[in-house]
PDB file of C-alpha atoms and ligand atoms in Angstrom:
ATOM      1  CA  MET A   1     -28.393 -25.908  47.005  1.00 38.00           C
ATOM      2  CA  ALA A   2     -25.255 -24.772  45.112  1.00 39.00           C
ATOM      3  CA  LEU A   3     -22.099 -26.599  45.227  1.00 43.00           C
ATOM      4  CA  GLN A   4     -18.498 -24.591  45.379  1.00 46.00           C
ATOM      5  CA  ALA A   5     -16.449 -24.990  42.801  1.00 49.00           C
ATOM      6  CA  VAL A   6     -12.971 -26.507  43.936  1.00 55.00           C
ATOM      7  CA  GLY A   7     -11.357 -28.188  40.714  1.00 82.00           C
ATOM      8  CA  LYS A   8     -12.719 -30.780  38.597  1.00 92.00           C
ATOM      9  CA  LEU A   9     -15.965 -31.474  39.092  1.00 96.00           C
ATOM     10  CA  SER A  10     -17.782 -35.081  38.036  1.00 97.00           C
ATOM     11  CA  ALA A  11     -21.007 -35.461  36.660  1.00 98.00           C
ATOM     12  CA  ARG A  12     -22.085 -37.208  39.682  1.00 97.00           C
ATOM     13  CA  ASP A  13     -21.551 -33.720  41.371  1.00 97.00           C
ATOM     14  CA  PHE A  14     -24.587 -32.008  39.513  1.00 98.00           C
ATOM     15  CA  LYS A  15     -26.723 -34.708  40.654  1.00 97.00           C
ATOM     16  CA  ALA A  16     -29.000 -33.063  43.100  1.00 97.00           C
ATOM     17  CA  ASP A  17     -30.333 -34.983  46.524  1.00 96.00           C
ATOM     18  CA  LEU A  18     -33.502 -35.093  45.151  1.00 96.00           C
ATOM     19  CA  LYS A  19     -34.515 -37.978  42.892  1.00 95.00           C
ATOM     20  CA  PRO A  20     -36.683 -37.737  39.679  1.00 97.00           C
ATOM     21  CA  VAL A  21     -40.433 -38.539  39.359  1.00 97.00           C
ATOM     22  CA  TRP A  22     -40.465 -39.490  35.481  1.00 98.00           C
ATOM     23  CA  CYS A  23     -42.390 -42.806  35.031  1.00 98.00           C
ATOM     24  CA  PRO A  24     -39.560 -45.893  34.703  1.00 97.00           C
ATOM     25  CA  GLY A  25     -38.308 -45.682  30.737  1.00 97.00           C
ATOM     26  CA  CYS A  26     -39.217 -41.860  30.068  1.00 98.00           C
ATOM     27  CA  GLY A  27     -36.282 -40.527  27.613  1.00 98.00           C
ATOM     28  CA  ASP A  28     -35.978 -37.342  30.251  1.00 98.00           C
ATOM     29  CA  PHE A  29     -33.756 -40.183  32.157  1.00 98.00           C
ATOM     30  CA  GLY A  30     -31.133 -40.137  29.887  1.00 98.00           C
ATOM     31  CA  VAL A  31     -31.574 -36.142  28.442  1.00 98.00           C
ATOM     32  CA  VAL A  32     -31.067 -35.015  32.497  1.00 98.00           C
ATOM     33  CA  ALA A  33     -27.777 -37.783  32.573  1.00 98.00           C
ATOM     34  CA  SER A  34     -26.256 -36.401  29.228  1.00 98.00           C
ATOM     35  CA  VAL A  35     -26.763 -33.141  30.908  1.00 98.00           C
ATOM     36  CA  TYR A  36     -24.579 -34.001  34.035  1.00 98.00           C
ATOM     37  CA  GLN A  37     -22.050 -35.089  31.644  1.00 98.00           C
ATOM     38  CA  ALA A  38     -21.775 -32.049  29.613  1.00 98.00           C
ATOM     39  CA  LEU A  39     -21.585 -29.790  32.872  1.00 98.00           C
ATOM     40  CA  ALA A  40     -19.304 -31.985  34.117  1.00 98.00           C
ATOM     41  CA  LYS A  41     -17.187 -31.960  30.581  1.00 97.00           C
ATOM     42  CA  LEU A  42     -17.263 -27.788  30.439  1.00 97.00           C
ATOM     43  CA  ASN A  43     -16.909 -27.912  34.656  1.00 97.00           C
ATOM     44  CA  LEU A  44     -19.109 -25.226  34.764  1.00 97.00           C
ATOM     45  CA  ASP A  45     -19.210 -23.803  38.224  1.00 97.00           C
ATOM     46  CA  PRO A  46     -22.596 -24.539  40.226  1.00 97.00           C
ATOM     47  CA  ASP A  47     -22.569 -20.811  41.822  1.00 97.00           C
ATOM     48  CA  ASN A  48     -22.638 -19.511  37.752  1.00 98.00           C
ATOM     49  CA  THR A  49     -25.067 -21.791  36.606  1.00 98.00           C
ATOM     50  CA  VAL A  50     -28.849 -21.660  36.694  1.00 98.00           C
ATOM     51  CA  PHE A  51     -31.323 -23.767  35.093  1.00 98.00           C
ATOM     52  CA  VAL A  52     -35.055 -22.258  34.122  1.00 98.00           C
ATOM     53  CA  SER A  53     -38.276 -23.932  33.087  1.00 98.00           C
ATOM     54  CA  GLY A  54     -41.711 -23.649  32.670  1.00 97.00           C
ATOM     55  CA  ILE A  55     -44.563 -26.410  33.651  1.00 97.00           C
ATOM     56  CA  GLY A  56     -44.305 -30.219  32.409  1.00 97.00           C
ATOM     57  CA  CYS A  57     -42.486 -33.349  32.924  1.00 97.00           C
ATOM     58  CA  SER A  58     -39.554 -32.786  31.608  1.00 97.00           C
ATOM     59  CA  SER A  59     -39.533 -28.654  33.490  1.00 97.00           C
ATOM     60  CA  ARG A  60     -38.967 -30.339  36.487  1.00 97.00           C
ATOM     61  CA  LEU A  61     -35.212 -30.986  35.283  1.00 97.00           C
ATOM     62  CA  PRO A  62     -34.039 -27.947  37.645  1.00 97.00           C
ATOM     63  CA  GLY A  63     -34.812 -29.880  40.496  1.00 97.00           C
ATOM     64  CA  TYR A  64     -32.792 -32.791  39.832  1.00 98.00           C
ATOM     65  CA  ILE A  65     -29.727 -30.678  38.978  1.00 98.00           C
ATOM     66  CA  ASN A  66     -26.897 -29.353  41.406  1.00 97.00           C
ATOM     67  CA  THR A  67     -26.961 -25.534  40.319  1.00 98.00           C
ATOM     68  CA  TYR A  68     -29.325 -22.457  40.746  1.00 98.00           C
ATOM     69  CA  GLY A  69     -32.853 -23.617  39.593  1.00 98.00           C
ATOM     70  CA  PHE A  70     -36.271 -21.704  38.823  1.00 97.00           C
ATOM     71  CA  ASN A  71     -39.701 -23.588  38.105  1.00 96.00           C
ATOM     72  CA  SER A  72     -41.648 -21.221  36.432  1.00 97.00           C
ATOM     73  CA  ILE A  73     -45.268 -20.820  35.153  1.00 96.00           C
ATOM     74  CA  HIS A  74     -46.298 -22.751  31.836  1.00 96.00           C
ATOM     75  CA  GLY A  75     -44.834 -21.538  29.120  1.00 97.00           C
ATOM     76  CA  ARG A  76     -43.102 -18.166  30.524  1.00 98.00           C
ATOM     77  CA  ALA A  77     -39.931 -20.095  31.046  1.00 98.00           C
ATOM     78  CA  LEU A  78     -37.944 -18.318  28.085  1.00 98.00           C
ATOM     79  CA  PRO A  79     -38.830 -14.552  29.452  1.00 98.00           C
ATOM     80  CA  VAL A  80     -37.638 -15.682  33.050  1.00 98.00           C
ATOM     81  CA  ALA A  81     -34.651 -16.797  31.433  1.00 98.00           C
ATOM     82  CA  THR A  82     -33.414 -13.261  29.403  1.00 98.00           C
ATOM     83  CA  GLY A  83     -34.475 -11.363  32.686  1.00 98.00           C
ATOM     84  CA  VAL A  84     -31.761 -13.881  34.525  1.00 98.00           C
ATOM     85  CA  LYS A  85     -29.377 -13.252  31.964  1.00 98.00           C
ATOM     86  CA  LEU A  86     -29.907  -9.680  31.491  1.00 96.00           C
ATOM     87  CA  ALA A  87     -29.782  -9.061  35.583  1.00 96.00           C
ATOM     88  CA  ASN A  88     -26.413 -10.801  35.390  1.00 96.00           C
ATOM     89  CA  PRO A  89     -24.505 -11.623  32.012  1.00 96.00           C
ATOM     90  CA  ALA A  90     -21.784 -13.376  33.752  1.00 96.00           C
ATOM     91  CA  LEU A  91     -24.105 -16.523  34.795  1.00 98.00           C
ATOM     92  CA  THR A  92     -24.375 -19.439  32.254  1.00 98.00           C
ATOM     93  CA  VAL A  93     -28.558 -19.602  32.040  1.00 98.00           C
ATOM     94  CA  ILE A  94     -30.103 -23.093  30.331  1.00 98.00           C
ATOM     95  CA  VAL A  95     -33.835 -23.561  29.379  1.00 98.00           C
ATOM     96  CA  THR A  96     -35.269 -26.993  30.154  1.00 98.00           C
ATOM     97  CA  GLY A  97     -39.071 -27.635  28.731  1.00 97.00           C
ATOM     98  CA  GLY A  98     -41.048 -29.862  26.754  1.00 98.00           C
ATOM     99  CA  ASP A  99     -43.158 -29.290  23.401  1.00 98.00           C
ATOM    100  CA  GLY A 100     -46.693 -28.054  25.383  1.00 96.00           C
ATOM    101  CA  ASP A 101     -44.757 -25.789  27.483  1.00 97.00           C
ATOM    102  CA  GLY A 102     -42.886 -24.403  24.320  1.00 97.00           C
ATOM    103  CA  PHE A 103     -44.795 -24.713  21.466  1.00 97.00           C
ATOM    104  CA  ALA A 104     -47.918 -23.716  22.961  1.00 96.00           C
ATOM    105  CA  ILE A 105     -48.363 -20.858  25.228  1.00 95.00           C
ATOM    106  CA  GLY A 106     -44.611 -20.552  24.969  1.00 96.00           C
ATOM    107  CA  THR A 107     -44.483 -20.044  20.968  1.00 97.00           C
ATOM    108  CA  SER A 108     -44.746 -16.052  20.882  1.00 97.00           C
ATOM    109  CA  HIS A 109     -41.744 -16.315  23.576  1.00 98.00           C
ATOM    110  CA  PHE A 110     -39.595 -18.824  21.615  1.00 98.00           C
ATOM    111  CA  VAL A 111     -40.070 -16.541  18.751  1.00 98.00           C
ATOM    112  CA  HIS A 112     -38.787 -13.387  19.951  1.00 98.00           C
ATOM    113  CA  THR A 113     -36.013 -14.709  22.267  1.00 98.00           C
ATOM    114  CA  ALA A 114     -34.501 -16.495  18.822  1.00 98.00           C
ATOM    115  CA  ARG A 115     -34.870 -13.225  17.261  1.00 98.00           C
ATOM    116  CA  ARG A 116     -33.529 -11.182  19.738  1.00 98.00           C
ATOM    117  CA  ASN A 117     -30.265 -14.008  20.149  1.00 98.00           C
ATOM    118  CA  VAL A 118     -30.159 -14.030  24.280  1.00 98.00           C
ATOM    119  CA  ASP A 119     -27.415 -15.819  25.256  1.00 98.00           C
ATOM    120  CA  LEU A 120     -29.402 -18.909  26.623  1.00 98.00           C
ATOM    121  CA  THR A 121     -29.584 -22.350  25.776  1.00 98.00           C
ATOM    122  CA  TYR A 122     -33.025 -24.046  25.401  1.00 98.00           C
ATOM    123  CA  LEU A 123     -33.061 -28.019  25.421  1.00 98.00           C
ATOM    124  CA  MET A 124     -36.329 -28.720  24.725  1.00 98.00           C
ATOM    125  CA  MET A 125     -37.736 -32.741  25.427  1.00 98.00           C
ATOM    126  CA  ASP A 126     -40.317 -33.476  22.735  1.00 98.00           C
ATOM    127  CA  ASN A 127     -41.957 -36.521  23.312  1.00 98.00           C
ATOM    128  CA  GLY A 128     -45.165 -35.036  21.208  1.00 97.00           C
ATOM    129  CA  ILE A 129     -47.231 -35.300  23.952  1.00 97.00           C
ATOM    130  CA  TYR A 130     -48.697 -33.678  27.269  1.00 97.00           C
ATOM    131  CA  GLY A 131     -47.257 -36.222  29.448  1.00 96.00           C
ATOM    132  CA  LEU A 132     -47.897 -34.560  33.040  1.00 96.00           C
ATOM    133  CA  THR A 133     -51.613 -33.553  31.976  1.00 95.00           C
ATOM    134  CA  LYS A 134     -51.944 -37.352  31.045  1.00 95.00           C
ATOM    135  CA  GLY A 135     -51.849 -37.673  27.128  1.00 96.00           C
ATOM    136  CA  GLN A 136     -53.560 -34.900  25.325  1.00 97.00           C
ATOM    137  CA  VAL A 137     -52.903 -33.597  21.648  1.00 97.00           C
ATOM    138  CA  SER A 138     -49.803 -31.534  21.487  1.00 98.00           C
ATOM    139  CA  PRO A 139     -48.275 -28.444  19.057  1.00 97.00           C
ATOM    140  CA  THR A 140     -45.677 -31.482  17.836  1.00 97.00           C
ATOM    141  CA  SER A 141     -48.003 -34.373  18.100  1.00 97.00           C
ATOM    142  CA  PRO A 142     -48.125 -36.397  14.533  1.00 96.00           C
ATOM    143  CA  HIS A 143     -50.752 -35.781  12.245  1.00 95.00           C
ATOM    144  CA  ASP A 144     -53.124 -38.982  12.413  1.00 96.00           C
ATOM    145  CA  LEU A 145     -52.131 -39.281  16.235  1.00 97.00           C
ATOM    146  CA  VAL A 146     -54.697 -41.237  18.749  1.00 96.00           C
ATOM    147  CA  THR A 147     -54.317 -39.151  21.867  1.00 96.00           C
ATOM    148  CA  LYS A 148     -57.498 -38.565  24.790  1.00 94.00           C
ATOM    149  CA  THR A 149     -58.027 -35.293  22.991  1.00 96.00           C
ATOM    150  CA  SER A 150     -57.998 -36.662  19.811  1.00 97.00           C
ATOM    151  CA  ALA A 151     -60.153 -39.827  19.208  1.00 96.00           C
ATOM    152  CA  TYR A 152     -59.642 -40.196  15.722  1.00 97.00           C
ATOM    153  CA  GLY A 153     -56.589 -39.313  14.830  1.00 97.00           C
ATOM    154  CA  ASN A 154     -55.114 -35.326  15.259  1.00 97.00           C
ATOM    155  CA  ILE A 155     -56.558 -33.238  12.403  1.00 97.00           C
ATOM    156  CA  GLU A 156     -53.479 -31.094  13.046  1.00 97.00           C
ATOM    157  CA  ALA A 157     -50.176 -30.494  11.422  1.00 96.00           C
ATOM    158  CA  PRO A 158     -47.419 -30.410  13.573  1.00 97.00           C
ATOM    159  CA  ILE A 159     -44.554 -27.425  14.243  1.00 97.00           C
ATOM    160  CA  ASN A 160     -41.379 -28.009  13.306  1.00 98.00           C
ATOM    161  CA  PRO A 161     -39.132 -26.567  15.844  1.00 98.00           C
ATOM    162  CA  VAL A 162     -36.207 -26.526  13.977  1.00 98.00           C
ATOM    163  CA  LEU A 163     -37.557 -25.264  11.180  1.00 98.00           C
ATOM    164  CA  MET A 164     -38.734 -22.478  13.267  1.00 98.00           C
ATOM    165  CA  ALA A 165     -35.714 -21.759  15.032  1.00 98.00           C
ATOM    166  CA  LEU A 166     -33.672 -21.449  12.078  1.00 98.00           C
ATOM    167  CA  SER A 167     -36.589 -19.018  10.818  1.00 98.00           C
ATOM    168  CA  CYS A 168     -37.030 -16.977  14.274  1.00 98.00           C
ATOM    169  CA  GLY A 169     -33.117 -16.330  14.219  1.00 98.00           C
ATOM    170  CA  ALA A 170     -31.763 -19.272  16.499  1.00 98.00           C
ATOM    171  CA  THR A 171     -28.178 -18.792  16.252  1.00 98.00           C
ATOM    172  CA  PHE A 172     -27.467 -22.973  17.566  1.00 98.00           C
ATOM    173  CA  ILE A 173     -29.771 -25.598  16.679  1.00 98.00           C
ATOM    174  CA  ALA A 174     -29.307 -29.367  17.174  1.00 98.00           C
ATOM    175  CA  ARG A 175     -31.530 -32.267  17.120  1.00 98.00           C
ATOM    176  CA  ALA A 176     -30.167 -34.994  19.842  1.00 98.00           C
ATOM    177  CA  PHE A 177     -32.613 -38.494  20.874  1.00 98.00           C
ATOM    178  CA  SER A 178     -32.668 -39.546  24.694  1.00 98.00           C
ATOM    179  CA  GLY A 179     -31.391 -42.535  23.902  1.00 97.00           C
ATOM    180  CA  ASP A 180     -28.018 -41.394  22.166  1.00 97.00           C
ATOM    181  CA  PRO A 181     -26.670 -40.508  25.671  1.00 95.00           C
ATOM    182  CA  LYS A 182     -22.838 -39.695  24.288  1.00 95.00           C
ATOM    183  CA  ASN A 183     -24.195 -37.861  21.064  1.00 97.00           C
ATOM    184  CA  SER A 184     -26.187 -35.588  23.542  1.00 98.00           C
ATOM    185  CA  GLN A 185     -23.908 -35.091  25.755  1.00 98.00           C
ATOM    186  CA  GLU A 186     -21.686 -33.281  23.010  1.00 98.00           C
ATOM    187  CA  ILE A 187     -24.094 -31.572  21.744  1.00 98.00           C
ATOM    188  CA  ILE A 188     -25.356 -29.933  24.665  1.00 98.00           C
ATOM    189  CA  ALA A 189     -21.581 -29.197  25.694  1.00 98.00           C
ATOM    190  CA  ALA A 190     -21.833 -27.067  22.571  1.00 98.00           C
ATOM    191  CA  ALA A 191     -24.743 -25.680  22.625  1.00 98.00           C
ATOM    192  CA  ILE A 192     -24.056 -24.588  26.173  1.00 98.00           C
ATOM    193  CA  GLN A 193     -20.727 -22.763  24.852  1.00 98.00           C
ATOM    194  CA  HIS A 194     -22.334 -20.892  21.630  1.00 98.00           C
ATOM    195  CA  PRO A 195     -22.863 -17.342  22.389  1.00 97.00           C
ATOM    196  CA  GLY A 196     -26.221 -16.324  21.562  1.00 98.00           C
ATOM    197  CA  PHE A 197     -29.411 -18.597  21.237  1.00 98.00           C
ATOM    198  CA  SER A 198     -28.997 -22.609  20.955  1.00 98.00           C
ATOM    199  CA  PHE A 199     -31.925 -24.540  20.894  1.00 98.00           C
ATOM    200  CA  VAL A 200     -31.739 -28.233  20.918  1.00 98.00           C
ATOM    201  CA  GLN A 201     -34.837 -30.357  20.163  1.00 98.00           C
ATOM    202  CA  ILE A 202     -33.405 -33.834  21.900  1.00 98.00           C
ATOM    203  CA  MET A 203     -36.608 -36.646  21.157  1.00 98.00           C
ATOM    204  CA  SER A 204     -37.752 -38.084  24.541  1.00 98.00           C
ATOM    205  CA  PRO A 205     -40.085 -40.124  24.351  1.00 98.00           C
ATOM    206  CA  CYS A 206     -43.058 -41.102  26.637  1.00 98.00           C
ATOM    207  CA  VAL A 207     -43.371 -44.190  27.991  1.00 97.00           C
ATOM    208  CA  THR A 208     -46.502 -44.061  29.428  1.00 97.00           C
ATOM    209  CA  TYR A 209     -48.606 -42.368  26.771  1.00 97.00           C
ATOM    210  CA  ARG A 210     -46.840 -42.378  23.891  1.00 97.00           C
ATOM    211  CA  GLY A 211     -45.870 -46.215  24.496  1.00 95.00           C
ATOM    212  CA  ARG A 212     -42.515 -47.897  24.098  1.00 94.00           C
ATOM    213  CA  GLU A 213     -43.190 -48.097  20.139  1.00 95.00           C
ATOM    214  CA  GLN A 214     -42.258 -44.185  20.111  1.00 96.00           C
ATOM    215  CA  PHE A 215     -38.747 -45.163  21.100  1.00 96.00           C
ATOM    216  CA  ASP A 216     -38.650 -47.469  18.206  1.00 96.00           C
ATOM    217  CA  ALA A 217     -39.781 -45.039  15.892  1.00 96.00           C
ATOM    218  CA  VAL A 218     -37.149 -42.525  17.074  1.00 97.00           C
ATOM    219  CA  ARG A 219     -34.949 -45.095  16.502  1.00 97.00           C
ATOM    220  CA  GLU A 220     -35.691 -46.557  13.181  1.00 97.00           C
ATOM    221  CA  ARG A 221     -35.538 -43.013  11.280  1.00 97.00           C
ATOM    222  CA  ILE A 222     -32.570 -41.208  13.419  1.00 97.00           C
ATOM    223  CA  ARG A 223     -29.578 -40.944  11.162  1.00 97.00           C
ATOM    224  CA  PRO A 224     -26.435 -38.279  11.232  1.00 97.00           C
ATOM    225  CA  LEU A 225     -25.818 -35.359   9.393  1.00 98.00           C
ATOM    226  CA  PRO A 226     -25.793 -35.906   5.398  1.00 97.00           C
ATOM    227  CA  GLU A 227     -22.033 -35.776   4.767  1.00 97.00           C
ATOM    228  CA  GLY A 228     -20.336 -32.861   4.239  1.00 98.00           C
ATOM    229  CA  HIS A 229     -23.038 -30.773   5.832  1.00 98.00           C
ATOM    230  CA  ASP A 230     -21.717 -27.408   6.580  1.00 98.00           C
ATOM    231  CA  PRO A 231     -23.469 -25.767   9.918  1.00 98.00           C
ATOM    232  CA  THR A 232     -22.632 -22.822   8.407  1.00 98.00           C
ATOM    233  CA  VAL A 233     -23.905 -22.895   5.152  1.00 98.00           C
ATOM    234  CA  ARG A 234     -27.689 -22.055   5.442  1.00 97.00           C
ATOM    235  CA  ALA A 235     -28.512 -23.915   2.350  1.00 98.00           C
ATOM    236  CA  ASP A 236     -27.196 -26.612   4.122  1.00 98.00           C
ATOM    237  CA  ALA A 237     -29.072 -26.074   7.454  1.00 98.00           C
ATOM    238  CA  ARG A 238     -32.344 -25.093   5.134  1.00 98.00           C
ATOM    239  CA  ARG A 239     -32.242 -29.231   3.945  1.00 98.00           C
ATOM    240  CA  VAL A 240     -32.154 -30.869   7.307  1.00 98.00           C
ATOM    241  CA  ALA A 241     -34.998 -28.562   8.740  1.00 98.00           C
ATOM    242  CA  PHE A 242     -37.130 -29.084   6.204  1.00 98.00           C
ATOM    243  CA  GLU A 243     -37.187 -32.873   6.659  1.00 97.00           C
ATOM    244  CA  ASP A 244     -40.520 -34.550   7.733  1.00 95.00           C
ATOM    245  CA  THR A 245     -39.331 -36.139  11.241  1.00 93.00           C
ATOM    246  CA  GLU A 246     -42.170 -38.333  10.243  1.00 93.00           C
ATOM    247  CA  GLU A 247     -39.809 -40.113   7.824  1.00 95.00           C
ATOM    248  CA  VAL A 248     -36.113 -39.185   8.701  1.00 97.00           C
ATOM    249  CA  ILE A 249     -34.934 -37.776  12.582  1.00 98.00           C
ATOM    250  CA  THR A 250     -31.335 -35.994  11.387  1.00 98.00           C
ATOM    251  CA  LEU A 251     -29.078 -35.844  14.998  1.00 98.00           C
ATOM    252  CA  GLY A 252     -26.460 -33.337  14.865  1.00 98.00           C
ATOM    253  CA  THR A 253     -25.662 -29.347  14.855  1.00 98.00           C
ATOM    254  CA  ILE A 254     -27.453 -28.380  12.035  1.00 98.00           C
ATOM    255  CA  TRP A 255     -26.854 -24.380  12.171  1.00 98.00           C
ATOM    256  CA  VAL A 256     -24.602 -22.277  13.478  1.00 98.00           C
ATOM    257  CA  ALA A 257     -24.097 -18.535  12.894  1.00 98.00           C
ATOM    258  CA  GLU A 258     -22.565 -15.261  14.324  1.00 98.00           C
ATOM    259  CA  ARG A 259     -24.534 -12.171  15.327  1.00 97.00           C
ATOM    260  CA  PRO A 260     -24.411  -9.769  18.361  1.00 97.00           C
ATOM    261  CA  THR A 261     -26.544 -11.055  21.302  1.00 98.00           C
ATOM    262  CA  LEU A 262     -28.992  -9.602  23.259  1.00 97.00           C
ATOM    263  CA  GLU A 263     -26.625  -8.365  25.616  1.00 96.00           C
ATOM    264  CA  ASP A 264     -24.365  -6.686  23.176  1.00 96.00           C
ATOM    265  CA  GLY A 265     -27.008  -4.898  22.347  1.00 96.00           C
ATOM    266  CA  HIS A 266     -27.966  -3.742  25.941  1.00 93.00           C
ATOM    267  CA  GLU A 267     -24.251  -3.175  26.089  1.00 93.00           C
ATOM    268  CA  ARG A 268     -23.894  -1.207  23.523  1.00 95.00           C
ATOM    269  CA  ALA A 269     -27.066   1.214  23.980  1.00 93.00           C
ATOM    270  CA  ARG A 270     -25.273   1.769  28.011  1.00 91.00           C
ATOM    271  CA  ARG A 271     -22.622   2.889  25.831  1.00 93.00           C
ATOM    272  CA  LYS A 272     -23.955   5.481  23.654  1.00 93.00           C
ATOM    273  CA  ALA A 273     -26.270   6.892  26.449  1.00 89.00           C
ATOM    274  CA  SER A 274     -23.208   7.152  28.615  1.00 90.00           C
ATOM    275  CA  GLU A 275     -21.201   9.255  25.753  1.00 91.00           C
ATOM    276  CA  ARG A 276     -24.554  11.501  25.129  1.00 87.00           C
ATOM    277  CA  GLY A 277     -24.986  11.953  28.732  1.00 86.00           C
ATOM    278  CA  PRO A 278     -28.197  12.698  31.099  1.00 83.00           C
ATOM    279  CA  PHE A 279     -31.577  13.423  29.205  1.00 80.00           C
ATOM    280  CA  SER A 280     -32.783  16.874  30.314  1.00 84.00           C
ATOM    281  CA  TYR A 281     -36.519  17.650  30.928  1.00 83.00           C
ATOM    282  CA  GLU A 282     -35.818  20.023  28.391  1.00 85.00           C
ATOM    283  CA  ASP A 283     -34.284  17.190  25.720  1.00 84.00           C
ATOM    284  CA  LEU A 284     -37.306  15.198  26.517  1.00 81.00           C
ATOM    285  CA  VAL A 285     -40.465  18.210  25.764  1.00 84.00           C
ATOM    286  CA  HIS A 286     -38.208  19.216  22.187  1.00 84.00           C
ATOM    287  CA  SER A 287     -38.858  15.325  20.959  1.00 83.00           C
ATOM    288  CA  PHE A 288     -42.260  16.131  21.129  1.00 85.00           C
ATOM    289  CA  ILE A 289     -42.781  19.925  20.357  1.00 83.00           C
ATOM    290  CA  PRO A 290     -39.640  21.227  17.620  1.00 75.00           C
ATOM    291  CA  ASP A 291     -38.786  24.571  17.834  1.00 75.00           C
ATOM    292  CA  ASP A 292     -41.440  25.957  15.699  1.00 77.00           C
ATOM    293  CA  GLY A 293     -43.637  24.959  18.297  1.00 70.00           C
ATOM    294  CA  SER A 294     -46.003  22.439  16.019  1.00 72.00           C
ATOM    295  CA  VAL A 295     -46.644  19.360  17.614  1.00 66.00           C
ATOM    296  CA  ALA A 296     -45.126  16.321  16.123  1.00 58.00           C
ATOM    297  CA  ALA A 297     -47.692  14.006  14.029  1.00 58.00           C
ATOM    298  CA  GLY A 298     -48.737  11.079  15.797  1.00 56.00           C
ATOM    299  CA  GLY A 299     -48.515   7.533  14.461  1.00 51.00           C
TER     300      GLY A 299
HETATM  301 FE1  SF4 B 301     -42.217 -39.723  31.144  1.00 51.40          FE
HETATM  302 FE2  SF4 B 301     -44.318 -39.223  29.833  1.00 51.40          FE
HETATM  303 FE3  SF4 B 301     -44.571 -40.251  32.617  1.00 51.40          FE
HETATM  304 FE4  SF4 B 301     -44.651 -37.787  31.980  1.00 51.40          FE
HETATM  305  S1  SF4 B 301     -46.060 -38.805  31.366  1.00 51.40           S
HETATM  306  S2  SF4 B 301     -42.548 -38.489  32.868  1.00 51.40           S
HETATM  307  S3  SF4 B 301     -43.188 -37.533  29.659  1.00 51.40           S
HETATM  308  S4  SF4 B 301     -43.341 -41.049  30.739  1.00 51.40           S
END
């Protein structure tokens, strides 16, 4: 149940009564803690905030947050969230999910939500494995990773989510690590404040199917943005996006741009339509059959 926004809320106020059922040590605990902090920092009104997810360990997150929530179906969180946002643009809509949910069955939704620049925040918790279904290879699993479905090592190359977000038109792109809550909460807060599609790849190790070593491997590779990095300069963003995360994992805000959101486009179209006045049946017929009686050529 959502809280009434009365005065300043603390991180604790955003904590739902439902206790997380993640495995002890799962990186997602760090992410949800950072989310509580970010929501409190922004003093978001829980009655006007909605978390939407798909299916997977990290997609349980809406249940643990004291706002409205929608645990939808596998890979479909982004279109559901788009519908929520278009129905009520005043809402703050945040999407959570994992690499399997977002970059396998959900890939095409990611592409189109980014290019449409829907004003959503997408927190993608990346552990490079399917955790909920017990350890199969995922689209971000590293090459050669041995899993239940890649007994001789993953023979496929992983997707690079940051590079994909950049090429699809996301207007805010960042990377965070569940083991670095201070940095993560700042990035999450900035992503929520950004007007447009914000994508945050959060490295969130799965201790059960990738072992404690995954935490160590991420820690060894993380580093801050290069000195002088300007997130509004495409060449700077591209340099970070092309890095191989098997070697370095750069944390921080990688790319920020401004362009009209899908909601802006809808508003513009609505305004033009009202200026033009109602479309009559005759207008419609004439759009297919010009005055000379010829039929418009089909494509
Ligand atoms: Fe976390 Fe992995 Fe357990 Fe899922 S299976 S809750 S990702 S540790």
